[in-house]
Short mmCIF file of C-alpha atoms and ligand atoms in Angstrom, two decimals:
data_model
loop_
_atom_site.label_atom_id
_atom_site.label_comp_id
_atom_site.label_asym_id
_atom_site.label_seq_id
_atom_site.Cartn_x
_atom_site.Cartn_y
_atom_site.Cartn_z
CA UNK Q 26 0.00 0.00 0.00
CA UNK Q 27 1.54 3.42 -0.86
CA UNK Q 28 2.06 5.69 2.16
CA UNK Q 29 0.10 9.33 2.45
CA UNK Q 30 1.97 12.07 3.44
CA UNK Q 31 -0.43 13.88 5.54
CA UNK Q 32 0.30 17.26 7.00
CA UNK Q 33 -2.03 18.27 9.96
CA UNK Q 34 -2.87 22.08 10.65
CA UNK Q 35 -4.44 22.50 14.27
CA UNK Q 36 -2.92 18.72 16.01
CA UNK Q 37 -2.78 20.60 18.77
CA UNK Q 38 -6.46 21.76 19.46
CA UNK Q 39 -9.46 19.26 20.01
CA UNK Q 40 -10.36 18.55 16.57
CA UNK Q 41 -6.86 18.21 15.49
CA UNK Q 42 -6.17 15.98 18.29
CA UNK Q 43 -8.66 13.52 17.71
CA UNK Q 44 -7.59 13.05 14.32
CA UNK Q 45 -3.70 13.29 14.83
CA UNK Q 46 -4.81 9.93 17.05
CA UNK Q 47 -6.70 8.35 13.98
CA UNK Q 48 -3.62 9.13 11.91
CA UNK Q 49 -0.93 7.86 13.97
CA UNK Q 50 -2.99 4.66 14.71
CA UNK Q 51 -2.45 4.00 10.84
CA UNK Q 52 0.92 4.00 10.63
CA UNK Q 53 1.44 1.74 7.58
CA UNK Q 54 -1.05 4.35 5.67
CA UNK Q 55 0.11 7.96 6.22
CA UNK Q 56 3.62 9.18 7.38
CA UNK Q 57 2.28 12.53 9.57
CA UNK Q 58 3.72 15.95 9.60
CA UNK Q 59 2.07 19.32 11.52
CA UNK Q 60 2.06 22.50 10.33
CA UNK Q 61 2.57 25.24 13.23
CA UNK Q 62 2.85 28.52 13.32
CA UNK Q 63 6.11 30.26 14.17
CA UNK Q 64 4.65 31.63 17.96
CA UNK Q 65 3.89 28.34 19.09
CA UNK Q 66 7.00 26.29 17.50
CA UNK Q 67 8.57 26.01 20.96
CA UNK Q 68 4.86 25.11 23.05
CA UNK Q 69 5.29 21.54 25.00
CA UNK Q 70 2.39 20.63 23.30
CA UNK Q 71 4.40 21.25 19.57
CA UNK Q 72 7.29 19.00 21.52
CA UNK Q 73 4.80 16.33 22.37
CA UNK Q 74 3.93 16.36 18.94
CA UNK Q 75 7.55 15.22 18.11
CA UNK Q 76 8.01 13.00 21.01
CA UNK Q 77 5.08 10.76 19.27
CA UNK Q 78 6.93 11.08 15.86
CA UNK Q 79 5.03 13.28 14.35
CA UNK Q 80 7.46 15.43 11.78
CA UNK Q 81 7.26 19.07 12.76
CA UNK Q 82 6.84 22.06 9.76
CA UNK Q 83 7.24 25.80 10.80
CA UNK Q 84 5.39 28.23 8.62
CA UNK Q 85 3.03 31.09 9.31
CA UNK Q 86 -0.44 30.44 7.12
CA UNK Q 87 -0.81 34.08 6.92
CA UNK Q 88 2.66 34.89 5.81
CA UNK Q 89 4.29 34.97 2.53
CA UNK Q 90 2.38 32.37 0.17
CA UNK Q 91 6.11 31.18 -1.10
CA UNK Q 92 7.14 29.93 2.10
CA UNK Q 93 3.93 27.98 2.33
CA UNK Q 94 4.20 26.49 -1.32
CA UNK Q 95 7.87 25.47 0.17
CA UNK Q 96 6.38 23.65 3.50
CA UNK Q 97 3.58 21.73 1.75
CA UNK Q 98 5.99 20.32 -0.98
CA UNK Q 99 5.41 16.75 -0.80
CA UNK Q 100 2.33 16.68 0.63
CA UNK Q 101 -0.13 14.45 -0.71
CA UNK Q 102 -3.35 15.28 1.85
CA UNK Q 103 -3.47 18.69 3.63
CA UNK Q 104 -5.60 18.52 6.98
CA UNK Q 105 -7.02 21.66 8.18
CA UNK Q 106 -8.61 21.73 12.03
CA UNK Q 107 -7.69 25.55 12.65
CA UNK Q 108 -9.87 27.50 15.09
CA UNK Q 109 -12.88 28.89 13.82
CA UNK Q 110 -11.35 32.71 14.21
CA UNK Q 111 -8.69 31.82 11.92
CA UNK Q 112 -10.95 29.71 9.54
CA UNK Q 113 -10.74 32.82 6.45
CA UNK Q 114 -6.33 31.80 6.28
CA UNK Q 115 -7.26 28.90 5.04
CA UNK Q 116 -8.03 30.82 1.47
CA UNK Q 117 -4.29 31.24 1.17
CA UNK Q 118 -3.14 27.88 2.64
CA UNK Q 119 -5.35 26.44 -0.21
CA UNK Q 120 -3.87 28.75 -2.95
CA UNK Q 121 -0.71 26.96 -2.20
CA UNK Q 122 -1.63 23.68 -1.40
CA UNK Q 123 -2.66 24.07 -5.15
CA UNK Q 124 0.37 25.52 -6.38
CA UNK Q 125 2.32 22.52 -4.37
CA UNK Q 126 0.19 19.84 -5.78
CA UNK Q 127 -1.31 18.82 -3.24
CA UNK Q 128 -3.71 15.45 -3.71
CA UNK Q 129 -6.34 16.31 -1.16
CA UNK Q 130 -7.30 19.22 0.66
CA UNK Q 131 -9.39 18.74 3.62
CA UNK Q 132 -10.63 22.35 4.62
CA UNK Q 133 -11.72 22.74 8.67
CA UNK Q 134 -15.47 22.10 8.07
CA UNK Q 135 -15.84 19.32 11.30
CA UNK Q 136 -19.10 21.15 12.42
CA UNK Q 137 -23.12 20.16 12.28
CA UNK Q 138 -25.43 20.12 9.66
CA UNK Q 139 -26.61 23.65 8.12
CA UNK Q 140 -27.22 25.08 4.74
CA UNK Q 141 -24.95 28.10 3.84
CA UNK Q 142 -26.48 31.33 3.58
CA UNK Q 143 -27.12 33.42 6.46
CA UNK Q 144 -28.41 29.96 9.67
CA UNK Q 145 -24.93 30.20 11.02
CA UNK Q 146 -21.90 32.62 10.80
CA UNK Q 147 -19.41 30.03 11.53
CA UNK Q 148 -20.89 27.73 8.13
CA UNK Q 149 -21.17 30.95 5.53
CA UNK Q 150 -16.94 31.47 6.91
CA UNK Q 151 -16.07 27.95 6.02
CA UNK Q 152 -18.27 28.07 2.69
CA UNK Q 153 -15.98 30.85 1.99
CA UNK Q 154 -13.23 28.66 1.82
CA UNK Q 155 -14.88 25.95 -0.04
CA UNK Q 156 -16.03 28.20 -2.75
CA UNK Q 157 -12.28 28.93 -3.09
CA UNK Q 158 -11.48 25.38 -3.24
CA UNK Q 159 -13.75 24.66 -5.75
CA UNK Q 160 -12.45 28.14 -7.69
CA UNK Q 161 -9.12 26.63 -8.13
CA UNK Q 162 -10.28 23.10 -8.93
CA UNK Q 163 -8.50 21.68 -6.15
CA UNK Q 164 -8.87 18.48 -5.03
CA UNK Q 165 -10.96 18.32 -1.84
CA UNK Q 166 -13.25 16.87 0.93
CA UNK Q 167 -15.64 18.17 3.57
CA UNK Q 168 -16.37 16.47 6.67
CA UNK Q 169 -19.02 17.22 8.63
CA UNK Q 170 -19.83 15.27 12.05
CA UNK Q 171 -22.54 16.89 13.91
CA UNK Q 172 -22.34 17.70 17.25
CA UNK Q 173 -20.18 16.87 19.61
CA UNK Q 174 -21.20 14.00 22.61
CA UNK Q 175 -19.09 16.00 24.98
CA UNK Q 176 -20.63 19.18 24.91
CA UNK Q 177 -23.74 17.30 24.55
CA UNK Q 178 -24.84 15.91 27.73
CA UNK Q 179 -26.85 17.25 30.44
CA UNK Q 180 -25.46 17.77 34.17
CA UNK Q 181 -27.14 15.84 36.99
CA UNK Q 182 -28.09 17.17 40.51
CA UNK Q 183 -25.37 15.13 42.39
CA UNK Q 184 -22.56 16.82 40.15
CA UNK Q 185 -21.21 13.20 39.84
CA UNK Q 186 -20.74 14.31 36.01
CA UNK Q 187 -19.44 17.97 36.02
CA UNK Q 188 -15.63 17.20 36.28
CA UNK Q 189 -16.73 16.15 32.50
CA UNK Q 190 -18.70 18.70 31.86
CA UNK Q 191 -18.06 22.31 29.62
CA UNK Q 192 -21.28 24.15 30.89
CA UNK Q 193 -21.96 23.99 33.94
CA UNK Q 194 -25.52 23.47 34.85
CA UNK Q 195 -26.37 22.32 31.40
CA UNK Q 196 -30.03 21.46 32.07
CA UNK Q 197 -31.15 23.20 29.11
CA UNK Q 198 -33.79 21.86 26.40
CA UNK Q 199 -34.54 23.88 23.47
CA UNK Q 200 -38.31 24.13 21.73
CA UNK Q 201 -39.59 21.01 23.31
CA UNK Q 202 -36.46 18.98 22.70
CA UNK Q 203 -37.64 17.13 19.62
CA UNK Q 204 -35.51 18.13 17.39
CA UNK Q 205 -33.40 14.76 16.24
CA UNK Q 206 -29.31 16.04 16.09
CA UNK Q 207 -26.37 14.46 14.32
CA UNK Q 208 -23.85 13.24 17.42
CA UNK Q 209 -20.54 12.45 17.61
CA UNK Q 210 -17.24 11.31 19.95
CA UNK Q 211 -14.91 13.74 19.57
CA UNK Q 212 -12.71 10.78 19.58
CA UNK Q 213 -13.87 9.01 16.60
CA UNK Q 214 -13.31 11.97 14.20
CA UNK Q 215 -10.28 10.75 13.77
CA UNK Q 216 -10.98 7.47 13.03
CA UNK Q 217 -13.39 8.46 10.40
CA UNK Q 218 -10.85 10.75 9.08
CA UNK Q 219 -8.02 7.98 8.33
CA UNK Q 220 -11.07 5.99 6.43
CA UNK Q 221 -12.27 8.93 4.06
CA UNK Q 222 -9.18 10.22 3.21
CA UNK Q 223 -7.86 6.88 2.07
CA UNK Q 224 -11.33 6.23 0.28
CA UNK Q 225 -11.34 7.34 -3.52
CA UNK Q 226 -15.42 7.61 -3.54
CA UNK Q 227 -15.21 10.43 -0.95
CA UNK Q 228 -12.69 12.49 -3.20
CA UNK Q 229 -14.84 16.07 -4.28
CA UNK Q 230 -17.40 15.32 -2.20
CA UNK Q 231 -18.56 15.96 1.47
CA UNK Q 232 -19.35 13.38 3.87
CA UNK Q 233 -21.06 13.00 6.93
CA UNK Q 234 -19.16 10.99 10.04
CA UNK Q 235 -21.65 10.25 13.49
CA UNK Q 236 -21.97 8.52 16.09
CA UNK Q 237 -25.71 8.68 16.78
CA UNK Q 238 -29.12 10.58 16.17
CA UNK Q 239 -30.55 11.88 19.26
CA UNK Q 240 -33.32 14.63 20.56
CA UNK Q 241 -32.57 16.08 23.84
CA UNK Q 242 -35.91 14.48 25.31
CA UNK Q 243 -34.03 11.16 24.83
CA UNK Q 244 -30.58 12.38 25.41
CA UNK Q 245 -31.72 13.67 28.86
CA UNK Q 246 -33.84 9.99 29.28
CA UNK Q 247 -30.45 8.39 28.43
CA UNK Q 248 -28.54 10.52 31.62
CA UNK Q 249 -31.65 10.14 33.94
CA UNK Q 250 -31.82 6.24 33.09
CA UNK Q 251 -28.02 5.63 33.24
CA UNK Q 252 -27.83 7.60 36.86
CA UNK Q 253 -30.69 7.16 38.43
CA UNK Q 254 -31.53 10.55 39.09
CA UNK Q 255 -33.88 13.30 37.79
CA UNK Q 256 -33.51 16.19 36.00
CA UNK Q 257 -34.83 19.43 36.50
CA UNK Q 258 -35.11 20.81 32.78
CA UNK Q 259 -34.98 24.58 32.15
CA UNK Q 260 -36.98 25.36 28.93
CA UNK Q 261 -36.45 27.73 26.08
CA UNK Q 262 -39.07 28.64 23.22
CA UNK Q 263 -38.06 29.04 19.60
CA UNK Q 264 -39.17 32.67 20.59
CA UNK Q 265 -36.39 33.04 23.27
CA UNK Q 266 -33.76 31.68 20.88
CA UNK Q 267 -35.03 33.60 17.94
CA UNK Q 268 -34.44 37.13 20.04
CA UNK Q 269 -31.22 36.07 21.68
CA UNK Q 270 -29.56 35.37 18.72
CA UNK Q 271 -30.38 38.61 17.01
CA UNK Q 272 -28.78 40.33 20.52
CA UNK Q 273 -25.94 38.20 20.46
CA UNK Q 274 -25.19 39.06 16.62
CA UNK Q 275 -25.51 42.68 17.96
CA UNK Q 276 -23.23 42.69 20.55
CA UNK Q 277 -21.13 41.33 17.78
CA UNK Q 278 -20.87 43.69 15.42
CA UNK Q 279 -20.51 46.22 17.96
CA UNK Q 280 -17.42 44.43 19.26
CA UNK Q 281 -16.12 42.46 16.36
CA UNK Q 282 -12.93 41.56 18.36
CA UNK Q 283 -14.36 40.49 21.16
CA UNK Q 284 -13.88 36.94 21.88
CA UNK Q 285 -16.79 36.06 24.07
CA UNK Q 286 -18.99 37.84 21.63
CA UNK Q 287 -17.84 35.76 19.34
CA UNK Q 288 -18.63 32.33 21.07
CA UNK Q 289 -21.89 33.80 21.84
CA UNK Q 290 -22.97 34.50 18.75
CA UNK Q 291 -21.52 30.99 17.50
CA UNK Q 292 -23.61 29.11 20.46
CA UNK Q 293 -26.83 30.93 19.56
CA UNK Q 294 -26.38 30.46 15.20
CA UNK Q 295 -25.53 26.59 16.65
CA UNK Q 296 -29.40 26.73 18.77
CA UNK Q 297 -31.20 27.85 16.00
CA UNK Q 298 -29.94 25.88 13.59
CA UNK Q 299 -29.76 22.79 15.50
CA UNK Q 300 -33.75 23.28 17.25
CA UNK Q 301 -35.36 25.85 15.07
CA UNK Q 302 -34.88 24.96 12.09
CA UNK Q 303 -33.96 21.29 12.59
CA UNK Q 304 -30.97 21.02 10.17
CA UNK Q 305 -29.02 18.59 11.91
CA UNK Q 306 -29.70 15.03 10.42
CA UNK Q 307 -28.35 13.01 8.21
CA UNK Q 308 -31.50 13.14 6.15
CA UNK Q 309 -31.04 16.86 5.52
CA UNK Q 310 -27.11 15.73 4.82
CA UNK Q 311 -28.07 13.56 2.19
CA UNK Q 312 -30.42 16.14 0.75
CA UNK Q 313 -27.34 18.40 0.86
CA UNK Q 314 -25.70 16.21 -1.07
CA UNK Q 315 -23.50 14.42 1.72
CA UNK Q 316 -22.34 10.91 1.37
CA UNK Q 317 -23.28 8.50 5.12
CA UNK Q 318 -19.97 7.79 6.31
CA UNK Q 319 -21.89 4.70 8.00
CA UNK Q 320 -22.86 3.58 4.92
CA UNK Q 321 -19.06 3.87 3.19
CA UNK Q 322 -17.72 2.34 5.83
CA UNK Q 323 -20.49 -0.63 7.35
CA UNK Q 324 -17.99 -2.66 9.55
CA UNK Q 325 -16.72 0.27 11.58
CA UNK Q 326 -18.21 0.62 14.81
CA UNK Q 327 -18.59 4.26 16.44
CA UNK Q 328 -19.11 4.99 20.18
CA UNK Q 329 -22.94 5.35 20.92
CA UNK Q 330 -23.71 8.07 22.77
CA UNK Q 331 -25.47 5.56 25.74
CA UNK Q 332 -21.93 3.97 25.91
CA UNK Q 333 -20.58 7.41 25.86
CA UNK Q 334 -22.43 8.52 29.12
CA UNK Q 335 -21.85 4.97 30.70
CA UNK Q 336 -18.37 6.02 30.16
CA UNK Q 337 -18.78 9.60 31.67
CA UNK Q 338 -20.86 8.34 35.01
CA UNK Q 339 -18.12 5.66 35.82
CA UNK Q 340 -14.99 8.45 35.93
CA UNK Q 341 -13.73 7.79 32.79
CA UNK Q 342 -14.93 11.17 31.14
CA UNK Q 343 -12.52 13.94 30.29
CA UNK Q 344 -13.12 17.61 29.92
CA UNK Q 345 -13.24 19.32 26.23
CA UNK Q 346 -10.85 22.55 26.40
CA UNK Q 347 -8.81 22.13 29.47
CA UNK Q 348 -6.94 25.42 28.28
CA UNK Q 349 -10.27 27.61 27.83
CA UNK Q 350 -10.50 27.51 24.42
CA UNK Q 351 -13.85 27.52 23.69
CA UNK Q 352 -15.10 27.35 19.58
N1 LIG N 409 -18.86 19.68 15.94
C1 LIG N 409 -18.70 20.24 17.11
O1 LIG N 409 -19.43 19.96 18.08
C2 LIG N 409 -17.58 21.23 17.29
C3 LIG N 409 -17.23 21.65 18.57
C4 LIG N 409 -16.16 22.54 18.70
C5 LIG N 409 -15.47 22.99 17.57
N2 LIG N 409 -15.86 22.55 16.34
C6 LIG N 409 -15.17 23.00 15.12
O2 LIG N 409 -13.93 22.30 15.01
C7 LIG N 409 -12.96 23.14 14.38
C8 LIG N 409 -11.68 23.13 15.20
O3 LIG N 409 -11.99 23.66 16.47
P1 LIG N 409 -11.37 23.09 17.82
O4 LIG N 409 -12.24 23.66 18.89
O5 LIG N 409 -11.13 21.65 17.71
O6 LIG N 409 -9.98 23.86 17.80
P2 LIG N 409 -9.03 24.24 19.06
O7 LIG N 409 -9.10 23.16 20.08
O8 LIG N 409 -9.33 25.62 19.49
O9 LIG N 409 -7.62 24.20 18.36
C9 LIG N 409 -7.29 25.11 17.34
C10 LIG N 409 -6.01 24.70 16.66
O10 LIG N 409 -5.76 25.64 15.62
C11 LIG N 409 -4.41 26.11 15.77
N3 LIG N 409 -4.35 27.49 15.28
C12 LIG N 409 -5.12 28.52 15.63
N4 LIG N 409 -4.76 29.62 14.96
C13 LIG N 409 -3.72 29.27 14.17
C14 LIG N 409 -2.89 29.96 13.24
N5 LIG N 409 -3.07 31.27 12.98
N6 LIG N 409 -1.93 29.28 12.60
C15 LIG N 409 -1.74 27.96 12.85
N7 LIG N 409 -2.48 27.24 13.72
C16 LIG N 409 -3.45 27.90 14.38
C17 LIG N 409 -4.11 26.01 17.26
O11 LIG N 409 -2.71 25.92 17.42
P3 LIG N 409 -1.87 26.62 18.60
O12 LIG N 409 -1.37 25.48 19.45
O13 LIG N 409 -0.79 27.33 17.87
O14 LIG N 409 -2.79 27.56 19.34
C18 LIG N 409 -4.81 24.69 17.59
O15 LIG N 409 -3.99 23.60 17.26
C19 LIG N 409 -13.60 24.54 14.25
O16 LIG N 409 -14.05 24.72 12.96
C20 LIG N 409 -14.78 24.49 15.18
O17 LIG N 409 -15.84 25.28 14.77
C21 LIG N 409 -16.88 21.68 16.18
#
């Protein structure tokens, strides 16, 4: 089997993590390098990187394009899991990802379900990048994978789950909690990643990697089964989300900088996308024109999410963005 150069932009974030793991668990498939820019080159987390063999590449993605044509020489399949502020430098990292040659470009898409066009800031950004993509008749794929399990579950009374937990109280269900959502373990993106990048059928196309489908009325049935304890929900109308979001999008563009008003904004485009309009499932995916990664790939076995909170209750949970970085 011929080896795949991969280079990896963001192995040191969440995203980038999980599928640094799925990469380096494939050894015989791809040899793996990481591109990192120049002010975190000497991080411990850039040396861990090397301790586990990963091959190290300096270059600023908003620097001079040259210098990136020179670092992604070579390269057959760029991997981009950047954070969602810096998502608009990938327009230049694809310019000369095409001028290297590069096979495959995998842009940071890695989110839910939603149709470009004004449902969520964070989706029109990244379409901005695709259209660019497709502009220069690069090679490409998109990966989508829903939401994520871990910043998915509610807390319970006894706080036996909050040293797991992002939000805490998370005791939230939106519009009735009906609304079926596209889940995911953080922890299998990678996975999926080192089977669609491999995969010619998934070349120019996007592609949908989950876990499970879930409302919140049966992912809170799931914790309250699993624990043995009951939930106090706090409810929130389509109303409610509808007017938050246009304050959050406010307090936005008065403060364009401002990182919290960022993540704000992000959370609330996520809310009414996700329970307003419903756009989260893999039937809207296919009407997108996504392949089923379930369906590509029939043996492989994802984490359920009931397995997932089995998991959490008995200790052996672990906290998304230990550091505070919050997408
Ligand atoms: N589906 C979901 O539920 C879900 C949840 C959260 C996020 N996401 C999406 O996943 C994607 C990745 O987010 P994340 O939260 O996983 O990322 P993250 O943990 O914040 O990590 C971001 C990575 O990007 C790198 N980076 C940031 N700016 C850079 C720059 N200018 N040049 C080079 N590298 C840079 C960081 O490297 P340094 O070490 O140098 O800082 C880090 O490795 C985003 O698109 C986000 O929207 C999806």
């Amino acid at each position: 089997m011929t080896v795949q150069r991969v280079l990896l932009l963001g192995a040191t974030g969440e995203t980038g993590g999980s599928i640094l793991q799925g990469l380096l668990t494939d050894t015989e498939s791809f040899e793996v390098h990481a591109l990192v820019r120049p002010s975190s080159a000497t991080k411990p987390a850039v040396k861990a990187l090397a301790d586990r063999g990963v091959n190290i590449r300096v270059a600023d993605i908003e620097g001079p394009i040259e210098d990136l044509v020179d670092v992604l020489s070579g390269v057959d399949v760029v991997i981009s899991a950047v954070s969602s502020e810096t998502e608009l430098a990938q327009i230049q990292l694809a310019t000369a990802a095409k001028e290297a040659g590069v096979k495959r470009f995998i842009p940071c898409a890695f989110i839910t379900i939603a149709p470009p066009g004004g449902v969520m800031a964070l989706r029109d950004r990244k379409e901005e990048v695709y259209q660019h993509i497709r502009k220069l008749y690069l090679p490409y794929t998109i990966i989508d994978v829903g939401y994520w399990y871990q910043i998915s579950f509610p807390t319970i009374p006894s706080g036996r789950v909050d040293y797991a937990a992002t939000i805490k109280p998370n005791v939230t269900i939106h519009c009735g909690g009906k609304a079926s959502n596209t889940l995911i373990d953080l922890k299998d993106i990678g996975r999926f990643v080192a089977r669609i990048i491999k995969d010619p059928r998934t070349l120019n196309k996007s592609v949908l990697a989950y876990g499970d489908v879930l409302s919140e009325n049966e992912i809170f049935e799931i914790m309250e089964r699993l624990s043995g304890e009951t939930i106090e929900r706090n409810h929130v109308t389509p109303q409610e989300i509808i007017a938050e979001r246009a304050q959050c999008a406010a307090a936005l563009e008065a403060d364009p900088k401002s990182r919290f008003a960022h993540m704000m904004a992000t959370i609330q485009d996520y809310n009414y996308s996700k329970y307003v309009r419903g756009d989260n499932t893999p039937q809207y995916a296919a009407y997108l024109g996504y392949l089923d990664a379930r369906e590509l790939y029939p043996d492989f076995r994802p984490k359920g999410f009931e397995e997932f909170i089995h998991d959490v209750l008995n200790g052996k949970g672990e906290q998304v963005y230990k550091q505070a970085r919050v997408q």
